[in-house]
CSV table of C-alpha atoms in Angstrom, one decimal:
chain,number,residue,atom,x,y,z
F,155,MET,CA,118.1,95.2,139.0
F,156,THR,CA,117.4,98.3,136.9
F,157,THR,CA,114.9,98.8,134.2
F,158,SER,CA,115.2,101.2,131.3
F,159,ALA,CA,112.4,103.5,130.5
F,160,PRO,CA,110.3,102.5,127.5
F,161,ALA,CA,111.3,104.2,124.3
F,162,VAL,CA,109.1,107.0,123.3
F,163,ALA,CA,108.0,107.1,119.7
F,164,GLN,CA,109.0,110.2,117.8
F,165,PRO,CA,106.0,112.1,116.5
F,166,VAL,CA,105.5,112.1,112.8
F,167,PRO,CA,105.7,115.7,111.5
F,168,ASP,CA,102.3,117.0,110.6
F,169,ASN,CA,102.6,118.5,107.1
F,170,SER,CA,98.9,119.4,106.8
F,171,VAL,CA,97.6,122.8,105.5
F,172,ARG,CA,96.0,123.5,108.9
F,173,THR,CA,99.4,123.1,110.7
F,174,ALA,CA,101.2,125.3,108.2
F,175,LEU,CA,98.5,128.0,108.5
F,176,ARG,CA,99.0,128.0,112.3
F,177,SER,CA,102.8,128.3,112.1
F,178,PRO,CA,104.3,131.5,110.8
F,179,LYS,CA,107.6,129.7,110.1
F,180,LEU,CA,106.0,126.9,108.1
F,181,LEU,CA,103.7,129.3,106.3
F,182,ARG,CA,106.7,131.6,105.3
F,183,THR,CA,108.4,128.5,103.9
F,184,GLU,CA,105.4,127.6,101.8
F,185,VAL,CA,104.8,131.2,100.5
F,186,LEU,CA,108.4,131.7,99.5
F,187,ALA,CA,108.6,128.3,97.9
F,188,GLY,CA,105.5,129.1,95.8
F,189,LEU,CA,107.1,132.4,94.7
F,190,VAL,CA,110.4,130.7,93.7
F,191,VAL,CA,108.5,128.0,91.7
F,192,ALA,CA,106.4,130.6,90.0
F,193,LEU,CA,109.5,132.4,88.8
F,194,ALA,CA,111.0,129.2,87.5
F,195,LEU,CA,107.7,128.2,85.8
F,196,ILE,CA,107.6,131.3,83.5
F,197,PRO,CA,110.4,130.6,81.1
F,198,GLU,CA,109.6,126.8,81.1
F,199,ALA,CA,105.9,127.4,80.2
F,200,ILE,CA,106.9,129.8,77.4
F,201,SER,CA,109.5,127.3,76.0
F,202,PHE,CA,106.9,124.5,76.1
F,203,SER,CA,104.4,126.7,74.3
F,204,ILE,CA,106.9,127.2,71.5
F,205,ILE,CA,107.4,123.4,71.3
F,206,ALA,CA,103.6,122.9,71.1
F,207,GLY,CA,103.3,125.7,68.5
F,208,VAL,CA,101.0,127.9,70.5
F,209,ASP,CA,101.1,131.4,71.9
F,210,PRO,CA,103.0,131.8,75.2
F,211,GLN,CA,99.9,132.6,77.1
F,212,VAL,CA,98.4,129.2,76.3
F,213,GLY,CA,101.3,127.5,78.2
F,214,LEU,CA,101.3,130.1,81.0
F,215,PHE,CA,97.6,129.9,81.6
F,216,ALA,CA,97.9,126.1,81.6
F,217,SER,CA,100.5,126.2,84.3
F,218,PHE,CA,98.3,128.5,86.4
F,219,THR,CA,95.2,126.4,86.1
F,220,MET,CA,97.1,123.1,86.5
F,221,ALA,CA,98.9,124.2,89.6
F,222,VAL,CA,95.8,125.7,91.3
F,223,ALA,CA,93.5,122.7,90.4
F,224,ILE,CA,95.9,120.0,91.4
F,225,SER,CA,96.6,121.7,94.8
F,226,PHE,CA,93.0,120.8,95.6
F,227,LEU,CA,92.5,117.6,93.6
F,228,GLY,CA,95.9,115.9,93.7
F,229,GLY,CA,97.0,113.1,95.9
F,230,ARG,CA,100.6,114.3,96.5
F,231,PRO,CA,101.0,117.5,98.5
F,232,ALA,CA,103.8,119.9,97.5
F,233,MET,CA,104.1,118.4,94.0
F,234,ILE,CA,103.9,120.9,91.1
F,235,SER,CA,101.9,120.3,88.0
F,236,ALA,CA,102.0,122.6,85.0
F,237,ALA,CA,102.6,122.7,81.3
F,238,THR,CA,105.4,120.3,80.5
F,239,GLY,CA,107.6,119.4,77.6
F,240,ALA,CA,106.4,115.8,77.5
F,241,ILE,CA,102.8,116.8,76.9
F,242,ALA,CA,103.9,119.5,74.5
F,243,LEU,CA,105.7,117.0,72.3
F,244,VAL,CA,102.7,114.7,72.3
F,245,ILE,CA,100.1,117.3,71.3
F,246,ALA,CA,102.3,119.4,69.0
F,247,PRO,CA,101.2,117.5,65.8
F,248,VAL,CA,97.5,118.3,66.5
F,249,MET,CA,98.2,122.0,66.7
F,250,ARG,CA,100.4,121.9,63.6
F,251,GLU,CA,97.9,120.0,61.5
F,252,HIS,CA,94.5,121.0,62.8
F,253,GLY,CA,94.8,124.2,64.9
F,254,LEU,CA,94.1,125.3,68.5
F,255,ASP,CA,90.5,124.2,68.8
F,256,TYR,CA,91.5,120.6,68.1
F,257,LEU,CA,94.4,120.8,70.5
F,258,ILE,CA,92.1,122.0,73.3
F,259,ALA,CA,89.7,119.2,72.4
F,260,THR,CA,92.6,116.7,72.7
F,261,VAL,CA,93.5,118.1,76.1
F,262,LEU,CA,89.9,117.7,77.3
F,263,LEU,CA,89.6,114.1,76.0
F,264,GLY,CA,93.0,113.3,77.5
F,265,GLY,CA,91.9,114.6,80.9
F,266,LEU,CA,88.7,112.5,80.7
F,267,ILE,CA,90.8,109.4,79.9
F,268,GLN,CA,93.0,110.1,82.9
F,269,ILE,CA,90.0,110.3,85.1
F,270,VAL,CA,88.8,106.9,83.9
F,271,LEU,CA,92.2,105.3,84.2
F,272,GLY,CA,92.6,106.8,87.7
F,273,LEU,CA,89.3,105.5,88.9
F,274,GLY,CA,90.2,102.2,87.3
F,275,GLY,CA,93.3,101.7,89.5
F,276,PHE,CA,96.0,102.8,87.1
F,277,GLY,CA,98.0,104.3,90.1
F,278,LYS,CA,98.4,100.8,91.6
F,279,LEU,CA,100.6,99.8,88.7
F,280,MET,CA,103.4,101.8,90.4
F,281,ARG,CA,104.2,98.7,92.5
F,282,PHE,CA,105.5,97.0,89.4
F,283,ILE,CA,108.2,99.6,88.7
F,284,PRO,CA,111.6,98.2,90.1
F,285,ARG,CA,114.0,100.4,92.2
F,286,SER,CA,116.6,100.2,89.4
F,287,VAL,CA,114.1,101.9,87.0
F,288,MET,CA,113.3,104.5,89.6
F,289,VAL,CA,117.1,105.3,90.0
F,290,GLY,CA,117.5,105.5,86.2
F,291,PHE,CA,114.4,107.7,86.0
F,292,VAL,CA,115.9,110.1,88.6
F,293,ASN,CA,119.3,110.2,87.0
F,294,ALA,CA,117.9,110.7,83.5
F,295,LEU,CA,115.7,113.5,84.9
F,296,ALA,CA,118.8,115.2,86.3
F,297,ILE,CA,120.6,114.9,82.9
F,298,LEU,CA,117.6,116.3,81.0
F,299,ILE,CA,117.2,119.2,83.4
F,300,PHE,CA,120.8,120.1,82.8
F,301,MET,CA,120.6,119.6,79.1
F,302,ALA,CA,117.6,122.0,78.9
F,303,GLN,CA,119.9,124.7,80.3
F,304,VAL,CA,122.6,124.3,77.7
F,305,PRO,CA,120.9,126.5,75.0
F,306,TYR,CA,120.9,129.4,77.5
F,307,MET,CA,124.7,129.0,77.9
F,308,VAL,CA,125.6,128.9,74.2
F,309,ASP,CA,126.2,132.1,72.1
F,310,VAL,CA,125.6,134.4,75.0
F,311,PRO,CA,127.5,137.4,76.3
F,312,TRP,CA,130.5,136.4,78.5
F,313,LEU,CA,128.9,138.0,81.5
F,314,VAL,CA,126.3,135.3,81.6
F,315,TYR,CA,128.9,132.7,82.8
F,316,PRO,CA,130.1,134.6,85.9
F,317,MET,CA,126.5,135.4,86.7
F,318,ILE,CA,125.6,131.7,86.7
F,319,ALA,CA,128.6,130.9,88.8
F,320,ILE,CA,127.6,133.6,91.4
F,321,GLY,CA,124.1,132.3,91.4
F,322,ILE,CA,125.3,128.7,92.2
F,323,ALA,CA,127.7,130.1,94.8
F,324,VAL,CA,124.8,131.8,96.6
F,325,MET,CA,122.7,128.7,96.6
F,326,VAL,CA,125.6,126.6,97.9
F,327,GLY,CA,126.7,129.0,100.6
F,328,LEU,CA,123.6,130.8,101.9
F,329,PRO,CA,122.0,127.7,103.4
F,330,ARG,CA,125.1,127.3,105.6
F,331,VAL,CA,124.4,130.7,107.1
F,332,THR,CA,120.6,130.9,107.1
F,333,LYS,CA,117.6,129.0,105.7
F,334,VAL,CA,115.0,131.7,106.5
F,335,ILE,CA,114.7,132.7,102.9
F,336,PRO,CA,115.1,130.2,100.1
F,337,ALA,CA,118.5,130.5,98.5
F,338,PRO,CA,117.1,130.3,94.9
F,339,LEU,CA,115.0,133.3,95.6
F,340,VAL,CA,118.0,135.3,96.9
F,341,ALA,CA,120.0,134.3,93.8
F,342,ILE,CA,117.2,135.5,91.5
F,343,ILE,CA,116.7,138.8,93.3
F,344,ALA,CA,120.5,139.5,93.5
F,345,LEU,CA,121.3,138.8,89.9
F,346,THR,CA,118.2,140.7,88.7
F,347,GLY,CA,119.3,143.7,90.9
F,348,PHE,CA,122.8,143.5,89.4
F,349,THR,CA,121.6,143.6,85.8
F,350,VAL,CA,119.4,146.6,86.6
F,351,LEU,CA,121.9,148.6,88.6
F,352,ALA,CA,124.8,147.8,86.3
F,353,ALA,CA,122.7,148.4,83.2
F,354,VAL,CA,124.1,145.3,81.5
F,355,THR,CA,122.5,143.5,78.6
F,356,VAL,CA,122.1,139.8,79.0
F,357,PRO,CA,119.3,137.4,77.9
F,358,ASP,CA,116.2,137.7,80.1
F,359,VAL,CA,112.7,136.2,80.5
F,360,GLY,CA,111.3,138.8,78.2
F,361,ASP,CA,113.3,137.4,75.4
F,362,GLU,CA,111.5,134.1,75.7
F,363,GLY,CA,108.2,135.5,74.5
F,364,GLU,CA,105.4,138.0,75.1
F,365,LEU,CA,103.7,137.7,78.5
F,366,PRO,CA,99.9,137.9,78.7
F,367,SER,CA,98.2,141.1,79.8
F,368,SER,CA,94.7,139.7,80.7
F,369,LEU,CA,93.2,136.9,82.8
F,370,PRO,CA,92.3,133.6,81.3
F,371,SER,CA,88.7,133.1,80.2
F,372,LEU,CA,86.4,130.2,79.5
F,373,PHE,CA,87.2,128.5,76.2
F,374,VAL,CA,85.0,125.9,74.4
F,375,PRO,CA,86.7,124.4,71.4
F,376,ASP,CA,84.9,124.9,68.1
F,377,VAL,CA,85.1,121.4,66.6
F,378,PRO,CA,82.4,119.1,65.2
F,379,PHE,CA,81.3,116.5,67.8
F,380,ASN,CA,81.4,113.5,65.6
F,381,LEU,CA,83.4,110.4,64.9
F,382,ASP,CA,85.8,112.1,62.5
F,383,THR,CA,86.9,114.5,65.2
F,384,LEU,CA,87.3,111.6,67.6
F,385,GLN,CA,89.5,109.7,65.1
F,386,ILE,CA,91.7,112.8,64.8
F,387,ILE,CA,92.2,113.5,68.5
F,388,ALA,CA,91.8,110.1,70.2
F,389,PRO,CA,95.3,108.7,69.5
F,390,TYR,CA,97.0,111.9,70.8
F,391,ALA,CA,94.6,112.1,73.8
F,392,VAL,CA,95.5,108.5,74.8
F,393,ALA,CA,99.2,109.2,74.4
F,394,MET,CA,98.8,112.4,76.4
F,395,ALA,CA,96.9,110.6,79.2
F,396,LEU,CA,99.4,107.8,79.5
F,397,VAL,CA,102.5,110.0,79.4
F,398,GLY,CA,101.1,112.5,81.8
F,399,LEU,CA,100.0,109.8,84.3
F,400,LEU,CA,103.3,107.9,84.2
F,401,GLU,CA,105.4,111.1,84.6
F,402,SER,CA,103.1,112.3,87.4
F,403,LEU,CA,103.1,109.1,89.4
F,404,MET,CA,106.8,108.6,89.1
F,405,THR,CA,107.3,112.2,90.4
F,406,ALA,CA,104.9,111.5,93.2
F,407,LYS,CA,106.9,108.4,94.2
F,408,LEU,CA,110.1,110.4,94.1
F,409,VAL,CA,108.6,113.0,96.4
F,410,ASP,CA,107.3,110.2,98.7
F,411,ASP,CA,110.9,109.0,99.1
F,412,ILE,CA,112.3,112.5,99.7
F,413,THR,CA,109.7,113.5,102.3
F,414,ASP,CA,109.2,110.0,103.9
F,415,THR,CA,105.5,110.3,103.4
F,416,HIS,CA,102.9,108.4,101.4
F,417,SER,CA,100.7,109.8,98.6
F,418,ASP,CA,97.3,108.7,97.2
F,419,LYS,CA,98.2,107.5,93.7
F,420,THR,CA,94.6,106.9,92.7
F,421,ARG,CA,93.6,110.4,93.7
F,422,GLU,CA,96.6,111.8,92.0
F,423,SER,CA,95.7,109.9,88.8
F,424,TRP,CA,92.1,111.2,88.5
F,425,GLY,CA,93.1,114.5,89.9
F,426,GLN,CA,95.5,115.0,87.0
F,427,GLY,CA,92.7,114.2,84.6
F,428,ALA,CA,90.3,116.7,86.3
F,429,ALA,CA,93.0,119.4,86.3
F,430,ASN,CA,93.6,118.8,82.6
F,431,VAL,CA,89.8,119.1,81.9
F,432,ILE,CA,89.7,122.4,83.8
F,433,THR,CA,92.8,123.6,82.0
F,434,GLY,CA,91.3,122.8,78.6
F,435,PHE,CA,88.2,124.8,79.4
F,436,PHE,CA,90.4,127.8,80.1
F,437,GLY,CA,92.3,127.5,76.9
F,438,GLY,CA,95.4,125.8,78.3
F,439,MET,CA,97.6,123.3,76.6
F,440,GLY,CA,97.4,120.7,79.4
F,441,GLY,CA,100.2,119.3,81.5
F,442,CYS,CA,101.3,117.0,84.2
F,443,ALA,CA,103.7,116.9,87.2
F,444,MET,CA,106.8,119.0,86.6
F,445,ILE,CA,109.8,117.2,88.1
F,446,GLY,CA,112.3,120.1,88.1
F,447,GLN,CA,109.9,122.6,89.7
F,448,THR,CA,108.8,120.0,92.2
F,449,MET,CA,112.4,119.5,93.2
F,450,ILE,CA,112.8,123.3,93.6
F,451,ASN,CA,109.7,123.3,95.8
F,452,VAL,CA,110.4,120.2,97.9
F,453,LYS,CA,114.2,120.0,98.1
F,454,ALA,CA,115.5,123.5,97.5
F,455,SER,CA,112.8,125.4,99.3
F,456,GLY,CA,111.6,122.8,101.8
F,457,ALA,CA,107.8,123.0,101.1
F,458,ARG,CA,105.6,120.2,102.2
F,459,THR,CA,101.9,121.2,101.8
F,460,ARG,CA,99.4,122.0,99.1
F,461,ILE,CA,99.8,125.7,100.0
F,462,SER,CA,103.0,126.0,98.0
F,463,THR,CA,101.5,124.4,95.0
F,464,PHE,CA,98.4,126.6,95.1
F,465,LEU,CA,100.5,129.8,95.6
F,466,ALA,CA,102.9,128.8,92.7
F,467,GLY,CA,99.9,129.0,90.4
F,468,VAL,CA,98.5,132.2,91.9
F,469,PHE,CA,101.9,133.9,92.0
F,470,LEU,CA,102.5,132.9,88.4
F,471,LEU,CA,99.3,134.6,87.3
F,472,ILE,CA,100.0,137.7,89.3
F,473,LEU,CA,103.6,138.0,88.0
F,474,VAL,CA,102.8,137.5,84.3
F,475,VAL,CA,99.7,139.6,84.3
F,476,GLY,CA,100.3,142.3,86.9
F,477,PHE,CA,104.1,142.5,87.0
F,478,GLY,CA,105.0,141.3,83.5
F,479,ASP,CA,107.4,144.2,82.9
F,480,VAL,CA,109.3,143.4,86.1
F,481,VAL,CA,109.4,139.6,85.4
F,482,ALA,CA,110.6,140.3,81.9
F,483,ILE,CA,113.9,141.7,83.2
F,484,ILE,CA,114.9,138.7,85.3
F,485,PRO,CA,118.1,137.4,83.7
F,486,MET,CA,117.9,133.8,82.4
F,487,ALA,CA,121.3,133.3,84.0
F,488,ALA,CA,119.6,133.3,87.4
F,489,LEU,CA,117.0,130.7,86.4
F,490,VAL,CA,119.7,128.6,84.7
F,491,ALA,CA,121.7,128.6,88.0
F,492,VAL,CA,118.7,127.5,89.9
F,493,MET,CA,118.0,124.6,87.5
F,494,ILE,CA,121.7,123.5,87.5
F,495,MET,CA,121.5,123.2,91.3
F,496,VAL,CA,118.3,121.2,90.9
F,497,SER,CA,120.0,118.9,88.4
F,498,VAL,CA,123.0,118.3,90.7
F,499,GLY,CA,120.7,117.7,93.7
F,500,THR,CA,118.4,115.4,91.8
F,501,PHE,CA,121.1,113.0,90.5
F,502,ASP,CA,121.7,109.9,92.6
F,503,TRP,CA,125.5,110.1,92.8
F,504,HIS,CA,125.6,107.1,95.1
F,505,SER,CA,124.3,104.9,92.3
F,506,ILE,CA,127.4,105.4,90.1
F,507,GLN,CA,130.0,105.1,92.8
F,508,PRO,CA,132.5,102.3,92.0
F,509,ALA,CA,131.8,100.6,95.4
F,510,THR,CA,128.0,100.6,94.6
F,511,LEU,CA,128.5,99.3,91.1
F,512,ARG,CA,130.7,96.4,92.4
F,513,ARG,CA,128.1,95.4,94.9
F,514,MET,CA,125.0,95.8,92.6
F,515,PRO,CA,124.0,92.9,90.4
F,516,LYS,CA,124.8,93.5,86.8
F,517,SER,CA,121.2,93.1,85.8
F,518,GLU,CA,120.2,96.0,88.1
F,519,THR,CA,122.9,98.2,86.6
F,520,ILE,CA,121.8,97.3,83.1
F,521,VAL,CA,118.2,98.3,83.8
F,522,MET,CA,119.3,101.6,85.3
F,523,VAL,CA,121.6,102.4,82.3
F,524,ALA,CA,118.9,101.4,79.8
F,525,THR,CA,116.4,103.7,81.5
F,526,VAL,CA,118.8,106.6,81.4
F,527,ALA,CA,119.9,106.0,77.8
F,528,VAL,CA,116.5,105.7,76.3
F,529,THR,CA,115.1,108.6,78.3
F,530,VAL,CA,118.0,110.9,77.3
F,531,ALA,CA,117.9,109.7,73.7
F,532,THR,CA,114.1,110.3,73.3
F,533,HIS,CA,113.8,113.2,75.8
F,534,ASN,CA,110.7,111.4,77.1
F,535,LEU,CA,110.7,110.1,80.6
F,536,ALA,CA,107.6,107.9,80.0
F,537,ILE,CA,109.3,106.0,77.2
F,538,GLY,CA,112.4,105.5,79.3
F,539,VAL,CA,110.4,104.1,82.2
F,540,VAL,CA,108.5,101.7,79.9
F,541,VAL,CA,111.7,100.5,78.3
F,542,GLY,CA,113.4,100.2,81.8
F,543,VAL,CA,110.5,98.1,83.1
F,544,LEU,CA,110.6,95.8,80.0
F,545,VAL,CA,114.3,95.3,80.3
F,546,ALA,CA,113.9,94.5,84.1
F,547,MET,CA,111.1,92.0,83.3
F,548,THR,CA,113.2,90.3,80.6
F,549,LEU,CA,116.3,90.0,82.8
F,550,PHE,CA,114.2,88.8,85.8
F,551,ALA,CA,112.5,86.1,83.6
F,552,ARG,CA,115.9,85.0,82.3
F,553,ARG,CA,117.3,84.8,85.9
F,554,VAL,CA,114.4,82.8,87.2
F,555,ALA,CA,114.4,80.5,84.2
F,556,HIS,CA,117.9,79.5,85.0
F,557,LEU,CA,116.8,78.3,88.4
F,558,THR,CA,114.7,75.5,86.9
F,559,GLU,CA,116.3,72.1,87.0
F,560,THR,CA,115.4,68.7,85.7
F,561,ARG,CA,116.9,65.5,87.2
F,562,ARG,CA,116.4,62.0,85.7
F,563,GLU,CA,116.4,58.7,87.7
F,564,LEU,CA,115.7,55.1,86.6
F,565,VAL,CA,113.6,53.2,89.1
F,566,GLU,CA,112.9,49.4,89.0
F,567,ASP,CA,110.0,47.6,90.6
F,568,ARG,CA,110.1,44.1,92.1
F,569,GLU,CA,109.4,42.5,88.7
F,570,GLY,CA,112.3,44.4,87.2
F,571,ASN,CA,110.3,46.8,85.1
F,572,ALA,CA,112.0,50.2,84.8
F,573,THR,CA,110.4,53.6,85.1
F,574,ALA,CA,112.1,56.9,84.2
F,575,VAL,CA,111.3,59.5,86.8
F,576,TYR,CA,112.0,63.2,86.0
F,577,ARG,CA,111.9,65.5,89.0
F,578,VAL,CA,111.5,69.1,87.9
F,579,THR,CA,112.2,71.9,90.3
F,580,GLY,CA,111.7,75.7,89.9
F,581,GLU,CA,109.1,78.0,88.4
F,582,LEU,CA,107.7,76.9,85.0
F,583,PHE,CA,106.6,79.7,82.7
F,584,PHE,CA,107.3,80.7,79.1
F,585,ALA,CA,111.0,81.5,79.7
F,586,SER,CA,111.8,78.2,81.5
F,587,SER,CA,109.3,75.7,80.0
F,588,ASN,CA,110.3,76.3,76.4
F,589,ASP,CA,113.6,74.4,77.2
F,590,LEU,CA,111.7,71.7,79.2
F,591,TYR,CA,111.0,69.8,76.0
F,592,THR,CA,114.7,69.2,75.4
F,593,GLN,CA,115.4,67.9,78.9
F,594,PHE,CA,114.0,64.4,78.2
F,595,GLU,CA,115.7,61.3,76.7
F,596,TYR,CA,112.9,60.1,74.5
F,597,ALA,CA,114.7,57.2,72.8
F,598,GLU,CA,116.5,55.8,75.8
F,599,ASP,CA,113.7,55.9,78.3
F,600,PRO,CA,111.6,52.8,79.2
F,601,ASP,CA,107.9,52.4,78.4
F,602,GLN,CA,106.8,54.1,81.7
F,603,VAL,CA,107.8,57.8,82.3
F,604,VAL,CA,106.9,59.8,85.4
F,605,ILE,CA,107.2,63.6,85.5
F,606,ASP,CA,107.2,64.8,89.2
F,607,LEU,CA,106.3,68.4,89.6
F,608,THR,CA,106.1,68.4,93.4
F,609,ASP,CA,108.9,71.1,93.6
F,610,SER,CA,107.7,73.3,90.8
F,611,HIS,CA,104.7,75.4,89.8
F,612,VAL,CA,102.9,75.7,86.5
F,613,TRP,CA,102.3,79.4,85.7
F,614,ASP,CA,101.1,79.7,82.2
F,615,ALA,CA,99.7,78.1,79.0
F,616,SER,CA,103.3,77.8,77.6
F,617,THR,CA,104.1,75.3,80.3
F,618,VAL,CA,101.0,73.2,79.6
F,619,ALA,CA,101.8,73.2,75.9
F,620,SER,CA,105.3,72.0,76.6
F,621,LEU,CA,104.0,69.2,78.8
F,622,ASP,CA,101.5,68.2,76.1
F,623,ALA,CA,104.4,68.2,73.5
F,624,ILE,CA,106.5,66.0,75.8
F,625,THR,CA,103.5,63.6,76.3
F,626,THR,CA,102.8,63.5,72.6
F,627,LYS,CA,106.3,62.7,71.6
F,628,TYR,CA,106.5,59.8,74.1
F,629,ALA,CA,103.1,58.6,72.8
F,630,ARG,CA,104.5,58.4,69.3
F,631,LYS,CA,107.1,56.0,70.7
F,632,ALA,CA,104.4,54.0,72.4
F,633,LYS,CA,105.5,55.2,75.9
F,634,THR,CA,103.2,56.3,78.7
F,635,VAL,CA,103.7,59.5,80.6
F,636,THR,CA,102.3,60.2,84.1
F,637,ILE,CA,102.4,63.7,85.6
F,638,ILE,CA,102.4,63.8,89.4
F,639,GLY,CA,102.9,66.3,92.2
F,640,LEU,CA,100.8,69.2,90.8
F,641,ASN,CA,99.7,71.6,93.4
F,642,PRO,CA,96.0,72.7,93.3
F,643,SER,CA,96.6,75.8,91.3
F,644,SER,CA,98.9,74.1,88.8
F,645,ALA,CA,96.5,71.1,88.5
F,646,ASP,CA,93.6,73.3,87.8
F,647,ARG,CA,95.5,75.2,85.1
F,648,HIS,CA,96.8,71.9,83.6
F,649,GLU,CA,93.3,70.3,83.6
F,650,ARG,CA,91.7,73.3,81.9
F,651,LEU,CA,94.3,73.7,79.1
F,652,THR,CA,95.8,70.3,78.4
F,653,GLY,CA,94.8,69.0,75.0
F,654,GLN,CA,93.4,72.4,74.0
F,655,LEU,CA,96.7,73.8,72.8
F,656,ALA,CA,98.5,73.0,69.6
F,657,THR,CA,101.7,71.0,70.0
F,658,HIS,CA,104.4,70.5,67.4
């Protein structure tokens, strides 16, 4: 008789900062990833500054402080946080109507709200986001990333198109030869070198806006500390806090799935708030997790630790302040090529394959499509996720409600007295109990009626109200109703609420 050797568990890769610092190979990956992300952050931060109505340096400094702060405070290693379009859209009205000081005050208050929400357990709400919403979120993200590149491909010199094609070809082909240097970095350097050596004129980073020439400094907003100021900034601060947290936590969950690791959602939540407070005091416009740049960092460049996030912020500051003239000549075609590859790599192509759609329940597909449609229509990932969750909840409630069944049986005792027994099975809540009232034969039933809830559960006040309505209608016909079979939880809820709710 032979015995096989016991299986040896494979060690889980250690993606800690200490391990990366001890390994030249891992450290090189982190450093180069940070550099690529920094290059990709520059035009994005400038564009978002324009959306918010502030100078480019406000967005660039926000990206620097957010990335550096979250690398220490965040709960998801390798995730990139910086100035984002979602936050820019939320706070733009404050800048337009009240000026920069009120905008910074909004960022500070929004950060404080995020800290409170994070410490209050906001991150735990992620468990209520269904997989179909997550798939829709990812697909919508990929579409939005691609759509953001379209303006850079319209009304441009014809040379831009072959440059984009060459950049994509480099990023597709180079990893098959070597992964020592991130393919996006090679594409950026190669296309920049081509434009310089060939002396061609194509849109570049410098066309997006003027780069700062000095370091960020402390900034305290000059606003009155009174209720009038609070009334102005509070609605925008709350919206900023919720949008930023939702987008950041969804991104963290996406990175969890890609890296097969777990993140601390609570720490990420209050860490985002603390990073926004720090950003506000340095005159930044605030921000949250950047999904496109995170995908560059994690998927395209292979980074796994906080080092890449920290260096992305440091490199960004060095590039725009110390090497602004060099950065300004990077062709936008190179960065567009990088983001197109990120878009293609982010999209869940398996989710739209005919075989997958045939196997997937229609409700799941509807949720995914709704999430994508709303996100793309509003250009707001947070709104898309909220709508997706609401659609999923509605369809789930409808599906569960249909599983509820009521069966009627006439039972006679020895004296020949008849009793109508209704056996109810399934979960009783607002979606199913509202129809319960119509399942009884009030006129035909004898004087004694029994409702057996042994195989069901009472979940809410709507069900108790329905049971009261049924009892009341029988009472008007001088018939007696007895409810039996309530489990302890249902009995407690029924006892507390029966007779206290209005019936019609």
